[in-house]
Tab-separated table of C-alpha atoms in Angstrom:
chain	number	residue	atom	x	y	z
A	63	SER	CA	7.329	10.338	-2.740
A	64	SER	CA	5.679	7.313	-4.199
A	65	ALA	CA	1.728	9.526	-5.622
A	66	PHE	CA	5.062	12.517	-6.966
A	67	TYR	CA	6.993	9.593	-8.673
A	68	SER	CA	3.255	8.222	-10.446
A	69	LEU	CA	2.776	12.556	-11.171
A	70	LYS	CA	6.383	12.595	-13.115
A	71	ASP	CA	6.718	14.919	-10.173
A	72	THR	CA	10.904	13.928	-8.836
A	73	LYS	CA	11.820	17.104	-8.239
A	74	THR	CA	9.511	17.647	-5.268
A	75	PRO	CA	10.305	15.136	-3.183
A	76	LEU	CA	14.008	15.679	-3.364
A	77	LYS	CA	13.574	19.004	-1.813
A	78	CYS	CA	11.510	18.204	0.587
A	79	ALA	CA	14.090	14.555	1.559
A	80	SER	CA	17.230	17.197	0.834
A	81	LEU	CA	15.563	20.478	3.377
A	82	ARG	CA	14.960	16.732	5.291
A	83	VAL	CA	18.227	16.095	5.858
A	84	LEU	CA	19.372	19.254	5.815
A	85	LEU	CA	17.394	20.323	8.727
A	86	THR	CA	18.011	16.842	11.125
A	87	THR	CA	21.784	17.532	10.716
A	88	ILE	CA	21.176	20.823	12.076
A	89	LEU	CA	19.260	19.804	14.704
A	90	GLY	CA	20.188	16.819	14.979
A	91	PHE	CA	24.342	18.714	15.502
A	92	TYR	CA	22.823	21.533	18.209
A	93	SER	CA	21.119	18.730	19.659
A	94	ALA	CA	23.855	16.299	21.086
A	95	LYS	CA	25.974	19.159	21.097
A	96	TYR	CA	24.950	22.070	23.137
A	97	LEU	CA	21.023	21.043	24.668
A	98	PRO	CA	22.689	18.751	27.851
A	99	GLN	CA	25.001	21.602	28.487
A	100	HIS	CA	21.911	23.965	27.885
A	101	PHE	CA	19.617	22.134	29.980
A	102	GLY	CA	22.235	20.969	32.699
A	103	ILE	CA	22.160	16.965	31.903
A	104	ASP	CA	24.736	14.270	31.237
A	105	PRO	CA	26.675	15.053	27.143
A	106	LYS	CA	25.210	11.383	27.391
A	107	TRP	CA	21.600	11.709	26.435
A	108	GLY	CA	21.925	14.458	23.457
A	109	THR	CA	21.419	10.977	21.973
A	110	VAL	CA	18.236	11.454	22.099
A	111	GLY	CA	17.951	14.388	20.424
A	112	LEU	CA	19.206	12.718	17.734
A	113	SER	CA	15.912	10.780	17.295
A	114	ALA	CA	13.992	13.777	17.925
A	115	SER	CA	15.372	15.864	15.418
A	116	ALA	CA	14.910	13.253	13.179
A	117	GLY	CA	11.232	12.178	13.532
A	118	PHE	CA	10.768	16.414	13.862
A	119	ALA	CA	12.290	16.616	10.171
A	120	ALA	CA	10.612	13.083	9.106
A	121	TRP	CA	6.622	14.864	10.415
A	122	LEU	CA	7.565	18.015	8.284
A	123	GLU	CA	8.740	16.524	5.532
A	124	PHE	CA	5.579	14.606	5.755
A	125	LEU	CA	3.144	17.735	5.695
A	126	MET	CA	5.286	18.720	3.462
A	127	LEU	CA	4.894	16.479	0.612
A	128	ARG	CA	0.613	15.662	1.655
A	129	LYS	CA	0.790	19.782	1.113
A	130	PHE	CA	2.418	20.389	-1.649
A	131	LEU	CA	-0.060	16.527	-2.856
A	132	GLU	CA	-2.884	18.282	-1.967
A	133	GLU	CA	-2.496	21.677	-4.051
A	134	ARG	CA	-1.446	19.213	-7.811
A	135	ILE	CA	-4.779	16.609	-6.646
A	136	GLY	CA	-7.184	17.650	-3.436
A	137	ARG	CA	-8.004	16.453	-0.508
A	138	ALA	CA	-4.659	14.145	0.224
A	139	ARG	CA	-5.804	13.100	4.214
A	140	LEU	CA	-5.755	9.706	6.329
A	141	ASN	CA	-8.312	8.753	8.163
A	142	ASN	CA	-8.096	10.008	11.736
A	143	SER	CA	-9.515	6.691	12.676
A	144	LEU	CA	-7.008	4.592	11.458
A	145	VAL	CA	-4.403	6.722	12.203
A	146	THR	CA	-5.491	6.776	15.792
A	147	ARG	CA	-6.117	2.880	15.932
A	148	TYR	CA	-1.916	3.277	14.768
A	149	TRP	CA	-0.725	5.202	17.428
A	150	GLY	CA	-2.391	3.606	20.372
A	151	ALA	CA	-1.089	0.500	18.907
A	152	ALA	CA	2.374	2.122	18.553
A	153	ALA	CA	2.123	3.378	22.467
A	154	MET	CA	0.232	-0.077	23.702
A	155	ALA	CA	3.668	-2.318	22.562
A	156	SER	CA	6.104	0.352	23.189
A	157	LEU	CA	4.992	-0.312	27.610
A	158	GLY	CA	4.699	-3.546	26.687
A	159	CYS	CA	8.694	-3.207	25.499
A	160	TYR	CA	9.295	-0.926	27.847
A	161	PHE	CA	8.605	-4.112	31.060
A	162	LEU	CA	10.375	-6.152	28.771
A	163	SER	CA	13.184	-4.726	28.734
A	164	LEU	CA	13.539	-3.996	32.414
A	165	TYR	CA	12.597	-7.402	32.903
A	166	LEU	CA	14.980	-8.844	30.055
A	167	GLN	CA	18.061	-6.323	32.862
A	168	LYS	CA	17.863	-9.319	35.584
A	169	PHE	CA	19.449	-12.041	32.290
A	170	SER	CA	22.251	-9.167	31.733
A	171	LEU	CA	22.324	-9.812	27.483
A	172	HIS	CA	24.158	-8.872	25.193
A	173	VAL	CA	22.722	-5.402	23.998
A	174	TRP	CA	22.119	-6.466	20.602
A	175	ILE	CA	20.555	-9.569	22.176
A	176	HIS	CA	18.261	-7.755	24.432
A	177	THR	CA	17.343	-5.131	21.394
A	178	THR	CA	16.183	-7.988	19.126
A	179	ILE	CA	13.982	-9.925	21.209
A	180	SER	CA	12.838	-6.391	22.712
A	181	PHE	CA	11.869	-4.932	18.996
A	182	GLY	CA	10.714	-8.529	17.705
A	183	ILE	CA	8.028	-8.418	20.936
A	184	PHE	CA	6.954	-4.634	20.235
A	185	GLY	CA	6.600	-5.576	16.363
A	186	ILE	CA	4.174	-8.922	17.430
A	187	ILE	CA	2.258	-6.832	20.317
A	188	TYR	CA	1.871	-4.290	17.442
A	189	ILE	CA	0.559	-6.628	14.762
A	190	VAL	CA	-1.519	-8.814	17.245
A	191	ILE	CA	-3.329	-5.675	18.484
A	192	ASN	CA	-4.413	-3.983	14.947
A	193	GLN	CA	-5.347	-7.408	13.621
A	194	LYS	CA	-7.275	-7.575	16.420
A	195	LEU	CA	-8.747	-4.161	15.729
A	196	GLY	CA	-9.535	-5.007	12.140
A	197	SER	CA	-6.528	-3.408	10.535
A	198	ASN	CA	-4.827	-5.175	7.946
A	199	LEU	CA	-1.405	-4.689	7.851
A	200	ILE	CA	-0.581	-8.721	6.727
A	201	ALA	CA	-1.902	-10.776	4.535
A	202	VAL	CA	-4.223	-13.191	5.230
A	203	SER	CA	-2.735	-15.254	2.628
A	204	THR	CA	0.172	-15.034	5.505
A	205	LEU	CA	-0.994	-15.300	8.731
A	206	GLU	CA	-2.191	-18.873	7.312
A	207	LYS	CA	1.095	-19.336	6.624
A	208	PHE	CA	2.187	-19.178	10.447
A	209	GLY	CA	-0.824	-20.775	11.612
A	210	LEU	CA	-2.241	-17.779	13.113
A	211	THR	CA	-5.964	-16.879	11.429
A	212	ARG	CA	-8.959	-19.961	10.455
A	213	SER	CA	-7.690	-21.085	6.243
A	214	ARG	CA	-10.907	-19.650	4.042
A	215	ARG	CA	-10.604	-23.241	2.059
């Protein structure tokens, strides 16, 4: 969206975002209300449909924005190697959180504490893996403040 704003085009991102919200609402409602019954599973699993519909609609918005941007300025693609590294790091961090979550269940923690710990660990694992793979997600100066890298001085 920022690229469009810099091109003085506020309508394209608005149209794409409006479509995303509409699609998320329709798919989310259907996924939460009717899909569990259709597959014969417990209705509480309908909440998964809410996340899935939001994710699907967000990807659709991204693809639409990229298409419209490429029509205006030419090729606007992400580096496949970089995307693969980010997805790989996210998958590994997710696995780490999954096993951590299984371990934390032994302690009967409040759901907010459990979630906070899990999300924090996900972020740490994700950032560390990306740093090891050479992706600069965090400014070196920020890492230096926490003593996580050698100073350049």
